[in-house]
Amino acid sequence: MTKRLAKKVLLIGWDAADWKAIQPLMDEGKMPTLKQFVETGVMGNLATLDPPLSPIMWTSISTGKTADKHRVLGFTQPRPDGKGIQPVMSTSRQVKAVWNILMQNGFKTHVIGWWPSHPAEPLNGVCVSDFYHKTHNMPLDQWQMAPGTVHPERLIDTLAELRVHPQELTANHILPFVPDAAKIDQEQDQRLWSIAKITAECSSIHAAATWIMEHEPWDFMAVYYDSIDHYCHGFMKFHPPYREGLPRHLYDLYNGVVEGGYRLHDMMLSRLLQLAGDDTTVIICSDHGFHPDHLRPLHLPREPAGPAAEHSPYGMVALCGPGIKRDELIFGSTLLDLTPTILTLFGIPIARDMDGKPLLQAFTEQVKPEIIDSWETVAGDCGQWPADKIGDPWTHQEALDQLVALGYIEPPGQDAQKAVERTIRESKFYLARVYLQKNDYANALPLLEELYANYPDQTRFGLRLAQCYKVLELIPEARRVTDAVIATWKQQRIEEIQKKIAQAQAAGKDTSEMKVPEDPRSPQLELLQGNLCLAEEKAEEALIYFQRAQPATPRLPDLHLGIAQAYFKLKRWQDAEAAYFQALDIDPDSAAAHHGLAQVYLRMRHFKEATEAAVTAVGLLFHNPSAHYHLGEALFRLGRFAEAEQSWLRAVAQAPGMKRAHEKLIYLYQYHLNDPVKMFTHQQIIGRIQSVPSRRQAPPTPPSQEAPPSTPQGVEVPPGGGSTPLLTKEELGVVHITAKTFKATNIEVAKIITVVSGLPRSGTSMMMQLLQAGGLNLLTDEQRAADESNPKGYLEYAKVKNLSQDNTWLGEAQGKVVKIIAQLLPYLSPNYHYRIIFLQRDLEEVLQSQQTMLKQLNTKKRNPAQLRQIYTQQLIRLATWLAQQDHIALLPLDHHAVLEQPLEIAQQLHTFLACPFDMQSAITVVDQQLYRARKLL
Amino acid sequence: MTKQKPTFQTEDGTTLEIPPEGMLGLLALGAVGIKAWRDQRQQAGMESHWEIKPPKEDKTNAIEDFHTQGINND
């Protein structure tokens, strides 16, 4: 076991905290606690991931995994019944969080307010969900705490009492943020309410955290504050220095809000540190930064999650306490590194399927972490929700769509449908961006192609698709898409202006000065054209576009990067160097500019300078395979072969298909390091790397026998693992629903509801006919007429289709038989007793029958392989759920057996139903002719 | 006999009275600060203040959820 460095660890999340905003405040003595913290610990930037959206990022922080693995893919997700959207939940996370792993290893863990964490997980400590502090503008006297907010239940009342409502706050709380608050007409300007709301909400989280620290023992505690991000989104535009164009009176009123927010967090930090004690190792981090300076955007993009444009790519990290160095800077950290770091502090193995690395440079002692393949497969109570609670809403939506198409559940209303569609669309876009950042173009490309084909008006989809084509060197396709994007953009601008003119005319305003441009242009458009020309190796032409954009946006860093790249391609090294310096003058933390400089210096044969620039680039942005490659090249030229090897190994660890890095390694092993085994390994990998045109296919993967590359500290870097494993072929279609009886014995038979259930097309209609013939009373309304798929009728009750929304009709079903498909069973009210006859049929046959029915309905077919996976997962969850319901008796019946041995089945039914049942009449119903979708054996 | 006013001590040792209107420092103290403030507020016979007005139906200037702004913009 690895040496344990920390006795206790406190992880504090400050959403959007940014050193660029904090540093001046520390220098002025306005954040004394944090100042002392970093002087006695370490600090550094924490590179964010793309897309920089908080629920995705905080889940990556708490799991050490990217979103393609943890599956939290945005702010919202489809509801389980498909009839709307809901916030992402703790059950959306498909992998273990660091607190689950720690609990599994016997550590007492508390989690407060993490995003997302509702419903609260059943940890061995306290879990307070992210619903705890939200007021949703609810008046104080109506503010209830949602069920599932606090675990364990014994603390519900205590913690509910500690919540602070904005209406409790007074001028004493607001004046430190807005000294002239009295001047504000709150009828016109409701920003004071915003400040009160943010302040009250973070006070609620802080109150819960401090109470738990005082009263409940712990080894690990994570507490998350969203408030800095909220103060910034509301008020960073008023933060000094004043910018032209902003109403001066608003600036004068609100220029202290962001500073006030940071100072409040410094005070809260002081209390947390006091309660944590000196024996606790404390980590403070943010998921992304927030531009506090000239890089603040003047306009936000008009697109979902557009405010994320205000985020900067570097969050902050600081560590202090036992096991941590004092007064040092750390470099190259990403938010994926925090979970491996915490595990290493506790002496627990990290896992190969994690995407981050422990921040060993922060530790006082050299440690070599133990590595296991994955924590996901390690059994034991970890406080994670059981499998039947965890669902993948994105894939479940596919199955729901199929059920709507088959007519088994009610379609959502138009608004809900639109919201669900938009949520799915955005989640696919976010997932594509995750793949792009991981250089996994094989997975990104089909998603982007699908999105752009379905939503050609969304130019942002086209831009990412063009970027993907460019990287894959599919330049004509990049040109085609870019031209289409530009044409769409111009058309949209023309329509926008036409609309404005029409509105002005309708309002009786003079529109003589308003003109519709024939050929709308923008600096961003020139930039786009210039970058495409660069990809097409037309550097001279690219420069023309960039120079055209320069007068309008001389301070746009990307513009100078483009100019520098054009000069680089033209081999004008000094000009390229100057352009990169201009980009750095605007944004000194531009990893791309430092990386560009490294390449320029390599060409100029200034290898020492190239090394320094490349080190800065990877220090700012560690997941940067190309920069690691160039760092390797610079080090190689300086004769530092062992370090060059490490850089190139990091490059191929981050981008396994980077052929040139493998080639360099082969050369290095052959001529300098004399290691034929490793040389052979990389030769083998190169053989598997596909040529450019076939890069649309699966990305190359390193062979399993290859030793994982090592960091300079000699620690193995866990390569990114695959996504959540799907069910094996053997597991598919073999879900066992177990027979059971009621727990209670004194149930009035006349009040029992008999349910015929199963997946659609598993013989439920036949069973309904059979029971009817046997003398049972059915609850049907004949609204769904017989058709080719069910010539003897469906025997359904229309209200069943809306069971997820309305179960008030269930009383009508007492003493009767009603058909309810398997997916709707969890919506049955627990106020009744149910006898469920559950039909099971080979999944291949079910799917074949469904596909045939969809064909007859002339409806879109879905991917049967995917549906097979989803149905199996749904049945696994259902089986677990059914087993836990005391008010349900269950008789599983095999569809084959009903057809082959009807009399035996009728006897089983008679016993199960415990009521008069005419078996002979019942079995006459079984019509083997209907068994049309029999599996071909 | 005069009832003693509740106080709290700052990190630098300064003793401050707890005002019924509360203060940011008490919120920063967490659970103990909030309880002390609410006790003092109750003793003073003060209900919650209404100086800060909740948003009206028209949320022109209200910032409901910063992250999801724009989600319906397309």
XYZ file of C-alpha atoms in Angstrom, chain A residues 294-708:
415
model
C -9.950 43.238 -20.730
C -10.770 39.699 -21.876
C -14.326 40.052 -20.541
C -16.589 39.568 -23.577
C -18.648 42.596 -24.515
C -21.477 40.440 -25.849
C -22.569 36.935 -24.961
C -23.309 34.421 -27.711
C -27.011 33.924 -28.329
C -26.918 30.194 -27.771
C -27.666 27.729 -24.977
C -25.263 28.196 -22.052
C -23.962 31.322 -23.814
C -22.793 32.906 -20.506
C -20.033 30.290 -20.394
C -18.216 32.638 -22.798
C -17.326 34.697 -19.711
C -15.409 31.750 -18.242
C -11.635 31.664 -18.585
C -9.814 28.409 -19.293
C -7.899 28.369 -16.011
C -9.459 27.684 -12.682
C -7.436 27.864 -9.471
C -6.027 25.272 -7.130
C -4.328 25.663 -3.758
C -3.311 23.004 -1.264
C -2.152 23.397 2.313
C -1.586 21.205 5.350
C 0.115 17.935 6.246
C 1.868 16.321 3.276
C 1.940 19.554 1.230
C 4.968 21.711 0.373
C 5.093 25.327 1.548
C 4.998 28.492 -0.541
C 5.479 26.906 -3.937
C 3.865 27.118 -7.330
C 2.616 24.035 -9.135
C 2.175 23.721 -12.884
C 0.327 21.625 -15.404
C -2.640 20.718 -13.201
C -6.045 19.921 -14.630
C -9.285 19.436 -12.811
C -9.069 15.738 -13.630
C -6.102 15.517 -11.244
C -7.957 16.203 -8.008
C -9.494 12.782 -7.442
C -6.176 10.957 -8.086
C -4.478 13.496 -5.777
C -6.953 12.916 -2.939
C -6.718 9.130 -3.304
C -2.912 9.357 -3.206
C -3.021 11.563 -0.094
C -5.002 8.792 1.613
C -2.603 6.112 0.302
C -5.301 4.542 -1.880
C -4.568 3.263 -5.406
C -5.502 5.408 -8.365
C -7.167 3.758 -11.355
C -6.138 3.379 -14.971
C -9.591 4.367 -16.163
C -9.181 7.794 -14.556
C -8.049 10.547 -16.888
C -6.055 12.580 -14.394
C -2.819 12.175 -12.467
C -1.916 12.860 -8.839
C -0.303 16.265 -8.225
C 2.887 14.713 -6.846
C 4.790 17.974 -7.246
C 2.709 19.392 -4.380
C 3.677 16.674 -1.908
C 6.461 16.947 0.649
C 7.412 13.304 0.163
C 8.055 11.302 -2.960
C 5.410 8.651 -3.314
C 4.695 6.136 -6.008
C 0.952 5.558 -6.137
C -0.334 2.071 -6.590
C -2.477 1.658 -9.719
C -5.451 -0.601 -10.275
C -7.453 -1.016 -13.474
C -10.679 0.474 -12.187
C -12.611 1.190 -9.016
C -15.861 0.578 -10.886
C -15.488 -3.168 -10.680
C -14.423 -3.272 -7.036
C -17.401 -4.521 -5.038
C -18.416 -3.199 -1.635
C -20.684 -0.622 -0.055
C -19.588 2.735 -1.393
C -22.684 4.885 -0.831
C -23.370 5.155 -4.553
C -26.966 4.732 -5.589
C -27.757 1.114 -6.511
C -27.821 0.175 -10.184
C -31.614 0.283 -10.379
C -31.559 3.981 -9.434
C -28.758 5.011 -11.777
C -29.913 5.563 -15.297
C -28.531 6.928 -18.507
C -31.277 9.377 -19.488
C -29.783 9.857 -22.937
C -30.093 6.246 -24.008
C -33.361 5.780 -22.123
C -34.823 8.558 -24.232
C -34.235 6.389 -27.318
C -36.266 3.610 -25.740
C -38.983 6.050 -24.699
C -39.201 7.360 -28.249
C -39.670 3.783 -29.448
C -42.517 3.238 -26.967
C -44.212 6.476 -28.065
C -43.863 5.408 -31.696
C -45.362 2.013 -30.868
C -48.288 3.767 -29.165
C -47.628 2.354 -25.685
C -47.047 5.654 -23.910
C -48.429 9.124 -24.415
C -46.195 11.533 -26.338
C -45.073 14.537 -24.277
C -46.756 17.879 -24.908
C -45.315 20.090 -27.639
C -43.358 22.334 -25.263
C -41.998 19.391 -23.312
C -41.073 17.618 -26.533
C -39.211 20.699 -27.703
C -37.396 21.002 -24.381
C -36.401 17.325 -24.440
C -35.222 17.570 -28.035
C -33.165 20.664 -27.257
C -31.639 19.062 -24.182
C -30.630 15.985 -26.140
C -29.269 18.116 -28.953
C -27.108 20.140 -26.559
C -25.896 17.067 -24.699
C -24.760 15.547 -27.998
C -22.922 18.753 -28.813
C -21.237 18.774 -25.400
C -20.284 15.127 -25.811
C -18.804 15.857 -29.241
C -16.727 18.648 -27.671
C -15.523 16.260 -24.964
C -14.361 13.874 -27.694
C -12.732 16.727 -29.610
C -10.740 17.716 -26.552
C -9.636 14.109 -26.119
C -8.512 14.038 -29.761
C -11.046 11.281 -30.281
C -12.209 12.424 -33.690
C -13.683 9.041 -34.628
C -16.344 9.541 -31.958
C -16.694 13.313 -32.369
C -17.171 13.312 -36.139
C -20.415 11.272 -36.448
C -22.022 13.277 -33.639
C -21.138 16.584 -35.280
C -22.172 15.374 -38.729
C -25.548 14.283 -37.338
C -26.054 17.560 -35.451
C -25.163 19.768 -38.398
C -27.291 17.718 -40.792
C -30.296 18.014 -38.460
C -29.747 21.631 -37.424
C -28.042 23.465 -40.315
C -29.137 26.810 -38.845
C -26.898 26.205 -35.818
C -23.651 27.592 -37.188
C -21.773 26.591 -34.014
C -22.303 22.927 -34.950
C -20.919 23.595 -38.419
C -17.888 25.420 -37.032
C -16.933 22.490 -34.791
C -17.534 20.068 -37.648
C -15.251 22.095 -39.899
C -12.645 22.124 -37.121
C -12.912 18.347 -36.882
C -12.484 17.976 -40.645
C -9.456 20.281 -40.550
C -7.722 18.255 -37.867
C -8.434 15.085 -39.838
C -6.951 16.825 -42.870
C -10.243 16.415 -44.729
C -9.778 19.912 -46.114
C -12.363 19.922 -48.967
C -15.033 18.853 -46.481
C -13.872 21.564 -44.061
C -14.163 24.105 -46.906
C -17.644 22.888 -47.897
C -18.963 23.138 -44.325
C -17.270 26.486 -43.640
C -18.740 28.005 -46.814
C -22.184 26.752 -45.812
C -21.737 28.180 -42.292
C -20.722 31.559 -43.697
C -23.692 31.605 -46.080
C -26.063 30.749 -43.215
C -24.499 33.355 -40.964
C -24.876 36.067 -43.608
C -28.488 35.106 -44.281
C -29.258 35.174 -40.556
C -27.702 38.654 -40.186
C -29.749 39.934 -43.152
C -32.944 38.500 -41.668
C -32.110 39.989 -38.255
C -31.680 43.461 -39.728
C -34.835 43.105 -41.836
C -36.699 42.160 -38.666
C -35.314 45.193 -36.814
C -36.369 47.489 -39.652
C -39.841 45.985 -39.707
C -40.145 46.431 -35.931
C -38.984 50.034 -36.167
C -41.458 50.744 -38.966
C -44.256 49.151 -36.958
C -43.336 51.437 -34.054
C -43.506 54.413 -36.389
C -39.767 55.156 -36.210
C -37.655 56.638 -38.970
C -35.844 53.773 -40.736
C -34.197 55.764 -43.516
C -30.768 55.255 -41.935
C -31.274 51.513 -41.470
C -29.902 49.531 -44.406
C -29.849 45.822 -45.157
C -26.251 44.991 -46.128
C -25.816 43.024 -49.327
C -22.836 41.149 -48.002
C -22.660 41.236 -44.191
C -19.163 40.871 -42.745
C -17.633 40.586 -39.312
C -14.087 40.277 -37.938
C -14.929 36.778 -36.694
C -15.917 35.818 -40.231
C -12.585 37.051 -41.578
C -10.863 35.081 -38.855
C -12.754 31.965 -39.842
C -11.862 32.411 -43.508
C -8.257 33.076 -42.625
C -7.970 29.942 -40.505
C -9.456 27.840 -43.263
C -6.969 29.268 -45.750
C -4.214 28.270 -43.332
C -5.554 24.700 -43.336
C -5.559 24.834 -47.141
C -1.906 25.949 -47.075
C -2.840 29.362 -48.512
C -0.913 31.458 -46.011
C -0.736 34.636 -48.140
C -4.505 34.601 -48.614
C -4.992 33.905 -44.886
C -2.947 36.993 -44.026
C -5.255 39.138 -46.178
C -8.289 37.963 -44.209
C -6.535 38.485 -40.865
C -5.359 41.955 -41.809
C -8.907 42.816 -42.863
C -10.144 41.870 -39.381
C -7.374 43.699 -37.509
C -8.673 47.313 -37.548
C -12.002 46.320 -35.980
C -10.629 43.963 -33.332
C -6.949 44.736 -32.779
C -7.080 43.170 -29.273
C -8.507 39.804 -30.306
C -5.856 37.250 -29.216
C -7.007 34.654 -31.750
C -6.354 37.137 -34.539
C -2.679 37.440 -33.641
C -2.404 33.678 -33.297
C -3.743 33.379 -36.835
C -1.328 36.013 -38.149
C 1.554 34.274 -36.392
C 0.628 30.931 -37.909
C 0.448 32.478 -41.358
C 3.953 33.959 -40.946
C 5.138 30.607 -39.638
C 3.894 28.838 -42.750
C 5.614 31.498 -44.846
C 8.818 30.801 -42.871
C 8.925 34.421 -41.683
C 10.146 33.419 -38.228
C 10.778 36.918 -36.803
C 7.347 38.122 -37.920
C 5.750 35.030 -36.427
C 7.621 35.611 -33.161
C 6.418 39.231 -33.062
C 2.800 38.199 -33.710
C 2.934 35.623 -30.917
C 4.281 38.296 -28.581
C 1.346 40.491 -29.541
C -1.026 37.673 -28.652
C 0.775 37.289 -25.304
C 0.569 40.996 -24.679
C -3.219 40.638 -24.796
C -3.398 37.334 -22.899
C -0.153 36.339 -21.129
C -1.732 32.995 -20.190
C -2.354 31.885 -23.768
C -1.007 28.348 -23.943
C -1.440 28.440 -27.727
C 0.823 31.494 -28.030
C 3.580 29.965 -25.871
C 3.296 26.760 -27.849
C 3.520 28.705 -31.107
C 6.618 30.481 -29.860
C 8.204 27.134 -29.037
C 7.702 26.049 -32.631
C 9.145 29.297 -33.964
C 12.241 28.932 -31.745
C 12.689 25.351 -32.893
C 12.825 26.571 -36.491
C 15.185 29.340 -35.452
C 17.304 26.665 -33.702
C 16.963 28.507 -30.378
C 16.419 25.247 -28.502
C 16.737 26.601 -24.998
C 14.097 29.260 -25.656
C 11.949 26.630 -27.395
C 12.161 24.443 -24.296
C 11.171 27.315 -22.018
C 8.208 28.302 -24.197
C 6.997 24.690 -24.488
C 7.346 24.134 -20.730
C 5.225 27.244 -20.147
C 2.627 25.980 -22.635
C 2.245 22.566 -20.981
C 2.411 24.197 -17.558
C -0.614 26.259 -18.496
C -2.424 23.494 -20.294
C -1.205 20.023 -19.481
C -3.507 18.129 -21.837
C -1.721 19.435 -24.887
C -0.169 16.560 -26.868
C 1.264 18.732 -29.609
C 3.051 20.974 -27.076
C 4.473 17.898 -25.325
C 5.698 16.724 -28.732
C 7.494 20.008 -29.411
C 8.898 20.059 -25.889
C 10.313 16.599 -26.623
C 11.836 17.887 -29.834
C 13.487 20.845 -28.079
C 14.844 18.631 -25.293
C 16.149 16.130 -27.832
C 18.024 18.894 -29.619
C 19.600 19.857 -26.324
C 20.710 16.261 -25.839
C 18.343 15.722 -22.883
C 17.193 12.349 -24.228
C 15.534 10.903 -21.108
C 13.407 14.043 -20.702
C 12.607 14.041 -24.414
C 11.395 10.458 -24.073
C 9.043 11.473 -21.229
C 7.613 14.351 -23.264
C 6.986 12.184 -26.320
C 5.467 9.467 -24.121
C 3.121 12.045 -22.665
C 2.226 13.167 -26.181
C 1.246 9.626 -27.229
C -0.526 9.016 -23.923
C -2.711 12.040 -24.628
C -3.033 11.383 -28.373
C -2.387 7.685 -29.085
C -2.638 8.246 -32.847
C 0.163 10.825 -33.005
C 2.377 9.049 -35.529
C 5.207 11.583 -35.508
C 5.693 11.141 -31.740
C 5.901 7.355 -32.108
C 8.451 7.851 -34.927
C 10.561 10.091 -32.689
C 10.409 7.521 -29.910
C 11.492 4.757 -32.276
C 14.460 6.845 -33.365
C 15.297 7.694 -29.769
C 15.165 4.046 -28.615
C 17.187 2.888 -31.624
C 20.018 5.406 -31.644
C 20.203 6.985 -28.189
C 18.565 4.892 -25.501
C 19.347 1.473 -26.984
C 16.057 -0.119 -26.084
C 14.945 -2.454 -28.912
C 11.931 -3.773 -26.988
C 10.376 -0.339 -26.649
C 11.373 0.490 -30.203
C 9.529 -2.608 -31.422
C 6.454 -1.699 -29.357
C 6.149 1.695 -31.017
C 6.776 0.205 -34.449
C 3.836 -2.084 -33.815
C 1.641 0.837 -32.799
C 2.552 2.796 -35.914
C 1.492 -0.174 -37.994
C -1.955 0.090 -36.512
C -2.352 3.837 -36.974
C -4.634 4.369 -39.905
C -3.978 6.689 -42.764
C -5.808 10.014 -42.853
C -8.806 9.083 -45.055
C -9.688 6.194 -42.767
C -9.442 8.253 -39.589
C -13.210 8.444 -39.580
C -12.993 4.940 -38.157
C -12.041 3.924 -34.639
C -8.960 5.605 -33.152
C -5.842 3.497 -32.717
C -5.350 2.148 -29.236
C -2.056 1.287 -27.647
C -1.529 -2.430 -27.200
C -2.360 -3.774 -23.782
C 1.101 -5.220 -23.346
C 2.683 -1.811 -23.718
C 4.109 -0.464 -20.495
C 2.256 2.722 -19.550
